[in-house]
């Protein structure tokens, strides 16, 4: 309990108060006792003077028959018994009615002589002229030490006639030893009372401190985040009011913290599920918060410095420069960052407190790689469409202009021109049809149904229809069933036929005479799928072309001038994607190419 600062202060204040009270009481006691002692001494001097004066006055009255000179002589003789200081305990001077000194105390020391001389001068100047025959009092200060002397003048009279004056004087001092003893007793008793008061002060302070300690514990708990504790507000007085105020504060803080925590969790959940990366830094440029998206947002960016924590979080020096500038200027910074195969949008905004001071900054980051890719694809698509449309239109214009100008005279030349124009027109029509179909496929506006069908029958029909065509092109064509007859598959037979026609057309286009084209099938128990492959022994595809072979308008080996729109493989891939299937390509330049696509086997009973 004595560890309590409050208790130590209480005891200290009590002790100081008691000690101050003792000192003040002793001082006042000394002053009052001194005044009383001096008053008593003065009254005693008056009594002595009055007694001696009455004795002499009685003598004068009893000897009224004597002459004045004889009475004066008798007074002098009578006063001889008082000349010693010890008789009266004071010095005396006796004068006649005319102010002549008749008798005085006998001095025993030079100090006594000096005092008697000062008394004589003082009385001659200030007294001895009392016509009212009353007692006079005076104060005399003499010597270098400024000794204070009390002077008493008492008249000696007989039958109301003034005979002389009796002067008694002495330094008035209090009884110092007695007063000092009383003061010591007073101080000692005060100290004893102070020690005795420590016990009730201790227990009283303990009762005061206990609820205060409880309030302190509640305040500490609130500071540590525990808002469930409450102080005892049943205590009467200011401590009870304090406890009630703390409890009210705790209640309000609990509600506020709960509300803030709920809001923070709600914001955190929002920040964690959005696709944008969010990073918040303090004024020292140290990251305070980052959401889940930021951890995977920059996975495609190569890390330049793995030992820098900030660059591990955001691997762009220019972004951290934007953070620093934002903290300095309080402005918003935006930029687009392009890296290899990826692009990001960055926005840095300042964080300000209630006084508009900048206390941090928050960065918002978005992966715009797909947008940039789509934008580039759009530009490439427009360029490719323009190029593909320009070629037949230029050819048609070159033929129509001579015909319109009448420059072609021969009929056979005009017919040849007409034939070329018709061919280019049909080519342009096919190009437009392919573009429209591809666009509808990608937009998922071209609807067709999938249902179970017999792939064996479809491939048999292909073998019958395409064998004469391949023989005319001097190509060997065959259909192989590596795992035997195929199970019923799910899909759209018309679209599957369209896919195979596209693959066969490409194979025929890039396979020289004497080569071979093979449709092979295989059923996989592991994947429960049928694999259909179209393989040729043609020129193959370069490795730098194979990743783009399914792109729109892409034509491998354009220098060879192969005809086509460059949309066939793109259409085939979109058709298979629509049906939930995939297509892959394997090729080695100069050795041939194999395209393989999948079809799901139908499970359960099939009715058709």
XYZ file of C-alpha atoms in Angstrom:
608
model
C 0.000 0.000 0.000
C 2.932 2.361 0.739
C 3.849 2.065 -2.923
C 0.871 4.292 -3.571
C 1.992 7.806 -4.421
C -1.377 9.142 -3.288
C -1.000 7.550 0.178
C 2.544 8.859 0.570
C 1.393 12.337 -0.427
C -1.543 12.174 1.991
C 0.721 11.162 4.904
C 3.280 13.774 3.912
C 0.627 16.495 3.746
C -0.777 15.471 7.143
C 2.698 15.527 8.706
C 3.497 18.884 7.108
C 0.169 20.284 8.266
C 0.698 19.046 11.832
C 4.289 20.292 11.953
C 3.245 23.658 10.564
C 0.434 23.752 13.091
C 2.899 22.983 15.897
C 5.299 25.694 14.766
C 2.535 28.253 14.327
C 1.010 27.329 17.689
C 4.402 27.617 19.382
C 5.029 30.981 17.742
C 1.644 32.352 18.722
C 2.022 30.867 22.198
C 5.420 32.524 22.621
C 4.045 35.856 21.485
C 0.927 35.662 23.631
C 2.827 34.360 26.639
C 5.382 37.140 26.224
C 2.679 39.781 26.077
C 0.911 38.337 29.119
C 4.209 38.034 30.987
C 5.091 41.648 30.191
C 1.634 42.835 31.222
C 1.901 40.900 34.471
C 5.363 42.330 35.119
C 4.083 45.824 34.408
C 1.139 45.372 36.781
C 3.499 43.986 39.419
C 5.699 47.069 39.039
C 2.666 49.308 39.426
C 1.629 47.425 42.556
C 5.127 47.779 43.994
C 5.239 51.462 43.166
C 1.772 52.036 44.544
C 2.620 50.165 47.740
C 5.793 52.160 48.334
C 4.003 55.421 47.447
C 1.137 54.616 49.807
C 3.630 53.865 52.604
C 5.345 57.199 52.111
C 2.018 59.017 51.731
C 0.836 57.553 55.044
C 4.023 58.822 56.705
C 3.451 62.308 55.306
C -0.155 62.379 56.493
C 0.751 61.072 59.947
C 3.349 63.835 60.365
C 1.331 66.723 59.088
C 2.527 68.871 61.971
C 6.071 68.785 60.652
C 7.387 71.308 58.246
C 7.750 70.444 54.563
C 11.498 70.174 54.897
C 11.130 67.823 57.839
C 8.654 65.656 55.914
C 10.999 65.502 52.923
C 13.812 64.458 55.204
C 11.614 61.783 56.746
C 10.717 60.452 53.269
C 14.392 60.277 52.308
C 15.163 58.361 55.464
C 12.269 55.974 54.896
C 13.274 55.365 51.267
C 16.714 54.332 52.369
C 15.311 50.873 53.004
C 14.449 50.512 49.307
C 17.776 51.519 47.805
C 18.717 47.884 47.169
C 17.400 46.479 43.865
C 16.407 43.249 45.544
C 13.838 44.969 47.810
C 11.552 46.120 45.019
C 12.962 43.947 42.238
C 13.276 47.198 40.248
C 15.111 50.552 40.274
C 13.470 53.623 41.816
C 13.955 57.369 41.792
C 12.142 59.699 44.203
C 11.643 63.416 43.492
C 10.016 66.227 45.463
C 7.091 68.196 44.069
C 9.504 70.561 42.360
C 11.282 67.767 40.474
C 14.400 67.641 42.648
C 15.909 64.168 43.061
C 15.674 63.089 46.695
C 16.684 59.443 46.628
C 17.341 56.529 44.285
C 18.401 52.902 44.118
C 22.066 52.279 44.714
C 23.787 51.026 41.513
C 26.007 48.029 41.911
C 27.284 47.900 38.331
C 28.037 50.343 35.569
C 24.968 49.069 33.742
C 22.837 49.929 36.791
C 24.380 53.399 36.869
C 23.731 53.862 33.154
C 20.108 52.766 33.582
C 19.551 55.133 36.578
C 21.079 58.004 34.633
C 18.841 57.282 31.603
C 15.819 57.087 33.927
C 16.659 60.432 35.546
C 17.005 62.155 32.183
C 13.821 60.521 30.827
C 11.794 61.465 33.906
C 13.110 65.025 33.965
C 12.154 65.502 30.330
C 8.896 63.571 30.129
C 7.447 63.278 33.634
C 7.463 65.159 36.980
C 4.794 67.512 35.742
C 1.696 65.536 36.618
C -0.747 68.075 37.976
C -3.601 65.564 38.061
C -1.781 63.344 40.545
C -2.336 60.275 38.352
C -0.108 57.340 37.591
C 1.980 57.720 34.437
C 3.497 55.050 32.246
C 6.327 55.398 29.788
C 8.803 53.401 27.740
C 12.491 54.182 27.682
C 15.031 52.850 25.168
C 18.700 53.497 25.895
C 22.169 52.305 25.114
C 23.723 50.816 22.021
C 21.794 47.609 22.564
C 18.518 49.540 22.574
C 17.423 48.174 25.915
C 13.694 48.709 26.513
C 12.683 49.887 30.001
C 9.184 50.274 31.413
C 8.808 53.415 33.525
C 6.072 53.895 36.165
C 5.446 57.274 37.898
C 3.296 57.303 41.050
C 2.549 60.534 42.990
C 3.266 60.819 46.768
C 0.536 62.925 48.312
C -0.956 63.823 51.650
C -4.418 65.251 52.065
C -4.635 65.716 48.301
C -1.454 67.786 48.323
C 1.388 66.608 46.053
C 4.502 65.964 48.101
C 6.688 64.202 45.499
C 7.060 61.624 42.764
C 8.093 57.963 42.955
C 9.578 56.573 39.704
C 10.107 52.823 39.256
C 11.770 51.508 36.115
C 13.023 48.171 34.943
C 13.441 46.223 31.711
C 10.284 44.242 31.020
C 11.175 40.669 29.996
C 8.979 37.665 29.792
C 9.721 34.542 31.677
C 11.681 32.968 28.779
C 12.504 29.678 30.449
C 8.906 29.038 31.392
C 7.666 29.997 27.964
C 10.371 27.854 26.287
C 9.363 24.886 28.404
C 5.742 25.313 27.499
C 6.710 25.632 23.811
C 8.732 22.431 23.928
C 5.843 20.603 25.538
C 3.503 21.997 22.899
C 5.751 20.911 19.999
C 6.394 17.481 21.503
C 2.694 16.907 22.088
C 1.965 17.983 18.523
C 4.524 15.502 17.175
C 3.054 12.725 19.292
C -0.408 13.615 18.014
C 1.007 13.577 14.466
C 2.369 10.071 14.946
C -0.919 8.977 16.465
C -2.794 10.499 13.524
C -0.848 8.399 11.035
C -2.929 5.323 11.826
C -6.359 6.834 11.088
C -4.850 8.724 8.147
C -3.462 5.453 6.783
C -6.776 3.620 6.983
C -8.760 6.607 5.761
C -6.385 7.029 2.807
C -6.591 3.322 2.145
C -10.358 3.570 1.859
C -9.966 6.480 -0.516
C -7.267 4.782 -2.568
C -9.097 1.471 -3.034
C -11.855 2.871 -5.325
C -9.275 5.096 -7.016
C -7.123 2.045 -7.722
C -10.188 0.298 -9.123
C -10.829 3.266 -11.403
C -7.136 3.183 -12.418
C -7.374 -0.542 -13.200
C -10.452 0.122 -15.322
C -8.625 2.916 -17.176
C -5.621 0.622 -17.790
C -7.927 -2.130 -19.049
C -9.594 0.351 -21.395
C -6.180 1.366 -22.658
C -5.387 -2.300 -23.391
C -8.639 -2.777 -25.313
C -10.751 -4.522 -22.640
C -14.020 -2.570 -22.582
C -15.954 -5.068 -20.459
C -14.573 -3.966 -17.057
C -16.474 -1.435 -14.941
C -15.628 0.620 -11.840
C -17.733 0.654 -8.638
C -19.907 3.730 -9.003
C -21.802 3.098 -5.743
C -19.255 5.063 -3.720
C -20.627 8.393 -2.581
C -18.969 11.662 -3.401
C -16.497 12.690 -6.053
C -14.922 9.220 -6.365
C -18.322 7.713 -7.148
C -18.888 10.452 -9.732
C -15.458 9.702 -11.208
C -16.245 5.977 -11.387
C -19.602 6.710 -13.048
C -17.864 8.967 -15.586
C -15.278 6.264 -16.328
C -18.025 3.665 -16.763
C -19.901 5.964 -19.125
C -16.669 6.579 -21.033
C -16.043 2.824 -21.219
C -19.543 2.240 -22.552
C -19.178 4.903 -25.220
C -15.695 3.705 -26.134
C -16.955 0.139 -26.400
C -19.699 1.184 -28.779
C -17.342 3.393 -30.771
C -14.640 0.736 -31.004
C -17.207 -1.902 -31.968
C -18.577 0.386 -34.659
C -15.092 1.254 -35.921
C -14.035 -2.408 -35.850
C -17.150 -3.450 -37.750
C -16.567 -0.731 -40.305
C -12.896 -1.646 -40.571
C -13.697 -5.329 -41.049
C -16.305 -4.443 -43.638
C -13.817 -2.285 -45.519
C -11.144 -4.967 -45.163
C -13.484 -7.582 -46.625
C -14.284 -5.233 -49.487
C -10.613 -4.483 -50.080
C -9.710 -8.174 -49.897
C -12.243 -9.310 -52.490
C -11.732 -6.591 -55.074
C -9.327 -7.340 -57.865
C -7.439 -4.069 -57.524
C -4.288 -4.113 -55.403
C -4.246 -1.648 -52.501
C -1.180 -0.551 -50.524
C -1.199 2.089 -47.763
C 2.032 3.657 -46.448
C 2.730 5.976 -43.517
C 4.540 9.307 -43.657
C 7.882 7.467 -43.381
C 7.077 5.550 -46.593
C 6.672 2.279 -44.676
C 3.802 -0.035 -45.791
C 0.996 -0.167 -43.207
C -1.626 -2.203 -45.069
C -1.967 -4.235 -48.238
C -4.909 -6.336 -49.411
C -4.854 -9.897 -50.699
C -4.872 -8.914 -54.363
C -1.510 -7.147 -54.137
C 0.212 -10.449 -53.284
C -0.598 -11.953 -56.699
C -1.043 -8.840 -58.817
C 2.616 -8.502 -59.807
C 3.448 -12.200 -60.167
C 4.214 -11.770 -63.868
C 6.745 -8.994 -63.197
C 10.382 -10.088 -62.787
C 11.798 -9.053 -59.422
C 14.840 -6.810 -59.776
C 15.933 -6.719 -56.124
C 14.709 -9.443 -53.795
C 16.474 -7.825 -50.826
C 14.331 -4.690 -50.889
C 11.096 -5.217 -48.972
C 9.282 -2.417 -50.758
C 10.224 -3.742 -54.196
C 9.057 -7.197 -53.183
C 5.648 -5.663 -52.532
C 5.545 -3.339 -55.576
C 8.423 -4.090 -58.001
C 8.522 -0.660 -59.650
C 10.904 2.115 -58.558
C 8.769 4.775 -60.277
C 5.746 3.847 -58.149
C 7.695 4.394 -54.919
C 8.883 7.702 -56.343
C 5.205 8.623 -56.844
C 4.512 7.666 -53.214
C 7.345 9.919 -52.034
C 6.206 12.851 -54.178
C 2.610 12.385 -53.008
C 3.719 12.587 -49.357
C 5.659 15.780 -50.111
C 3.142 17.640 -52.286
C -0.221 16.129 -51.287
C -1.170 15.682 -54.950
C -2.594 12.611 -56.707
C -0.238 10.778 -59.050
C -1.336 8.461 -61.858
C 0.703 6.468 -64.322
C 0.575 3.424 -66.598
C 3.399 0.930 -66.113
C 4.328 -1.424 -68.928
C 6.482 -4.465 -68.361
C 7.155 -7.591 -70.349
C 3.832 -9.211 -71.312
C 1.947 -7.125 -68.718
C 0.722 -3.620 -67.983
C -0.563 -1.923 -64.815
C -2.456 1.232 -63.902
C -1.233 3.060 -60.757
C -3.048 5.790 -58.765
C -1.484 7.296 -55.605
C -3.666 9.510 -53.368
C -2.666 11.268 -50.098
C -4.158 10.500 -46.661
C -4.874 13.529 -44.463
C -5.908 13.910 -40.822
C -8.506 16.281 -39.349
C -6.053 19.181 -39.552
C -5.378 18.521 -43.255
C -1.851 17.327 -42.500
C -0.517 14.508 -44.706
C -0.084 11.351 -42.619
C 0.346 8.796 -45.405
C -0.648 7.746 -48.905
C -2.654 4.943 -50.514
C -1.911 3.344 -53.858
C -4.452 1.588 -56.080
C -3.112 -0.802 -58.715
C -4.988 -2.548 -61.506
C -3.809 -5.138 -63.991
C -4.666 -3.744 -67.420
C -2.709 -6.377 -69.334
C -5.892 -7.883 -70.787
C -7.232 -4.465 -71.722
C -3.978 -3.569 -73.418
C -3.954 -6.931 -75.177
C -7.553 -6.478 -76.315
C -6.782 -2.975 -77.488
C -3.799 -4.262 -79.434
C -5.946 -7.089 -80.797
C -8.549 -4.561 -81.868
C -5.937 -2.519 -83.661
C -4.491 -5.632 -85.279
C -7.991 -6.818 -86.197
C -8.828 -3.529 -87.884
C -5.490 -3.558 -89.701
C -5.927 -7.183 -90.793
C -9.510 -6.657 -91.932
C -8.440 -3.599 -93.885
C -5.613 -5.533 -95.471
C -7.723 -8.597 -96.299
C -10.498 -6.475 -97.781
C -8.100 -4.268 -99.705
C -6.566 -7.177 -101.655
C -9.722 -8.416 -103.476
C -11.077 -4.886 -103.840
C -7.831 -3.713 -105.439
C -7.889 -6.662 -107.843
C -11.533 -6.019 -108.755
C -10.866 -2.315 -109.278
C -7.932 -3.120 -111.539
C -10.218 -5.232 -113.734
C -13.352 -3.076 -113.630
C -11.631 0.162 -114.647
C -10.330 -1.168 -118.039
C -13.753 -2.701 -118.736
C -15.494 0.550 -117.864
C -13.105 2.551 -120.081
C -13.689 0.172 -123.032
C -10.047 -0.756 -123.140
C -10.785 -4.522 -123.322
C -11.840 -5.130 -126.909
C -11.780 -8.879 -127.234
C -14.715 -10.870 -125.940
C -12.546 -13.640 -124.597
C -10.533 -11.094 -122.569
C -13.739 -9.609 -121.178
C -14.950 -13.055 -120.179
C -11.651 -13.752 -118.486
C -11.904 -10.458 -116.626
C -15.453 -11.298 -115.613
C -14.342 -14.677 -114.316
C -11.577 -13.117 -112.199
C -14.001 -10.505 -110.841
C -16.484 -13.263 -109.947
C -13.738 -15.221 -108.191
C -12.595 -12.209 -106.141
C -16.200 -11.372 -105.331
C -16.791 -14.894 -103.994
C -13.527 -14.664 -102.041
C -14.626 -11.361 -100.525
C -18.023 -12.883 -99.658
C -16.354 -15.858 -97.932
C -14.104 -13.490 -95.987
C -17.055 -11.451 -94.764
C -19.027 -14.593 -93.882
C -16.053 -15.969 -91.901
C -15.573 -12.706 -90.027
C -19.249 -12.507 -89.137
C -19.306 -16.117 -87.966
C -16.167 -15.670 -85.864
C -17.559 -12.511 -84.316
C -20.842 -14.247 -83.447
C -18.923 -17.174 -81.954
C -16.763 -14.950 -79.795
C -19.797 -12.936 -78.725
C -21.685 -16.194 -78.038
C -24.564 -15.015 -80.219
C -24.263 -17.942 -82.657
C -26.410 -20.570 -81.009
C -26.306 -24.267 -81.862
C -27.223 -27.315 -79.843
C -25.047 -30.251 -78.819
C -26.393 -33.762 -78.663
C -25.125 -37.348 -78.877
C -24.095 -38.555 -82.323
C -22.142 -41.388 -83.966
C -18.638 -40.153 -84.859
C -17.868 -43.436 -86.696
C -20.573 -42.707 -89.254
C -19.400 -39.104 -89.696
C -15.784 -40.152 -90.347
C -16.880 -42.875 -92.753
C -18.748 -40.267 -94.797
C -15.641 -38.060 -94.766
C -13.512 -40.866 -96.123
C -15.989 -41.421 -98.959
C -16.312 -37.717 -99.867
C -12.673 -36.607 -99.575
C -10.806 -39.561 -100.998
C -11.485 -38.536 -104.662
C -10.558 -34.917 -103.861
C -7.246 -35.958 -102.272
C -6.490 -38.311 -105.175
C -6.962 -35.430 -107.607
C -4.380 -33.501 -105.544
C -2.065 -36.561 -105.625
C -2.309 -37.021 -101.858
C -2.772 -40.211 -99.889
C -5.808 -39.961 -97.600
C -6.989 -42.413 -94.943
C -9.033 -42.693 -91.717
C -7.591 -44.750 -88.842
C -9.304 -46.034 -85.700
C -6.424 -46.706 -83.286
C -8.632 -48.060 -80.502
C -11.344 -49.570 -82.643
C -14.913 -48.315 -83.088
C -15.584 -45.110 -81.189
C -18.276 -44.614 -78.512
C -21.086 -42.155 -78.953
C -19.872 -38.600 -78.378
C -21.535 -35.340 -77.395
C -21.424 -32.393 -79.768
C -22.917 -30.866 -82.897
C -22.151 -33.081 -85.916
C -22.458 -30.202 -88.400
C -19.955 -28.108 -86.475
C -17.638 -31.089 -85.969
C -17.779 -31.657 -89.721
C -16.973 -27.976 -90.272
C -13.945 -28.273 -87.965
C -12.620 -31.339 -89.753
C -13.154 -29.675 -93.162
C -11.116 -26.643 -91.959
C -8.307 -28.909 -90.760
C -8.334 -30.998 -93.953
C -8.366 -27.866 -96.108
C -5.302 -26.525 -94.283
C -3.548 -29.895 -94.529
C -4.293 -30.136 -98.275
C -3.124 -26.550 -98.813
C 0.303 -27.052 -97.162
C 1.048 -30.659 -98.212
C 2.835 -31.119 -101.551
C 1.893 -33.818 -104.091
C 2.923 -37.281 -102.994
C 2.313 -36.535 -99.352
C -0.317 -38.020 -97.084
C -3.147 -36.793 -94.867
C -4.552 -39.003 -92.119
C -7.558 -38.684 -89.810
C -6.881 -40.794 -86.722
C -9.056 -41.387 -83.692
C -8.359 -42.696 -80.219
C -10.494 -43.204 -77.120
C -8.922 -42.487 -73.677
C -10.365 -44.264 -70.639
C -8.521 -41.935 -68.274
C -10.104 -38.747 -69.582
C -13.262 -40.385 -70.988
C -12.698 -38.478 -74.222
C -12.305 -39.219 -77.915
C -9.244 -37.661 -79.548
C -9.581 -36.796 -83.251
C -6.341 -35.924 -85.063
C -5.686 -34.602 -88.570
C -2.042 -35.253 -89.491
C -0.173 -34.336 -92.647
C 3.337 -34.690 -94.022
C 3.468 -31.126 -95.305
C 5.881 -28.274 -94.705
C 5.085 -27.917 -90.978
C 4.972 -24.764 -88.889
C 7.865 -22.681 -87.590
C 8.208 -22.606 -83.800
C 7.743 -18.836 -83.775
C 4.432 -19.240 -85.668
C 2.937 -22.081 -83.669
C 1.849 -19.868 -80.699
C -0.139 -17.626 -83.059
C -1.601 -20.245 -85.368
C -5.116 -19.857 -83.900
C -5.091 -16.037 -84.078
C -7.417 -14.245 -86.477
C -5.980 -13.496 -89.936
C -2.719 -15.194 -89.000
C -1.114 -17.032 -91.903
C 2.064 -19.016 -91.453
C 4.584 -18.735 -94.279
C 2.837 -15.822 -96.011
C 5.683 -15.580 -98.526
C 4.461 -18.728 -100.245
C 1.226 -16.931 -101.165
C -1.168 -19.566 -99.919
C -4.784 -18.583 -100.397
C -7.215 -18.239 -97.530
C -8.606 -15.694 -95.063
C -6.575 -16.763 -92.035
C -9.801 -17.261 -90.032
C -10.338 -21.010 -90.376
C -8.321 -22.171 -87.377
C -9.679 -19.318 -85.271
C -13.225 -20.411 -86.150
C -12.375 -24.048 -85.353
C -11.003 -23.114 -81.951
C -14.040 -20.966 -81.115
C -16.436 -23.754 -82.182
C -14.673 -26.258 -79.929
C -14.549 -23.741 -77.069
C -18.310 -23.208 -77.487
C -18.816 -26.982 -77.119
C -16.446 -27.109 -74.135
C -13.678 -28.898 -76.023
C -10.021 -28.109 -76.783
C -7.706 -28.229 -79.784
C -3.918 -28.515 -79.837
C -1.218 -28.550 -82.489
C 2.085 -30.368 -82.804
C 4.447 -29.584 -85.631
C 8.079 -29.727 -86.685
C 9.069 -27.519 -89.562
C 9.634 -29.647 -92.687
C 8.224 -32.801 -91.099
C 4.466 -32.156 -90.995
C 1.718 -31.011 -88.613
C -0.873 -32.721 -86.432
C -4.016 -30.976 -85.104
C -5.881 -32.821 -82.340
C -9.236 -31.913 -80.796
C -11.339 -33.618 -78.135
C -14.965 -34.803 -77.899
C -16.605 -36.054 -74.714
C -18.034 -39.552 -74.582
C -21.733 -39.785 -73.750
C -22.373 -41.556 -70.439
C -25.550 -43.428 -69.526
C -28.334 -44.583 -71.848
C -28.620 -42.768 -75.157
C -31.807 -42.448 -77.184
C -31.730 -40.997 -80.625
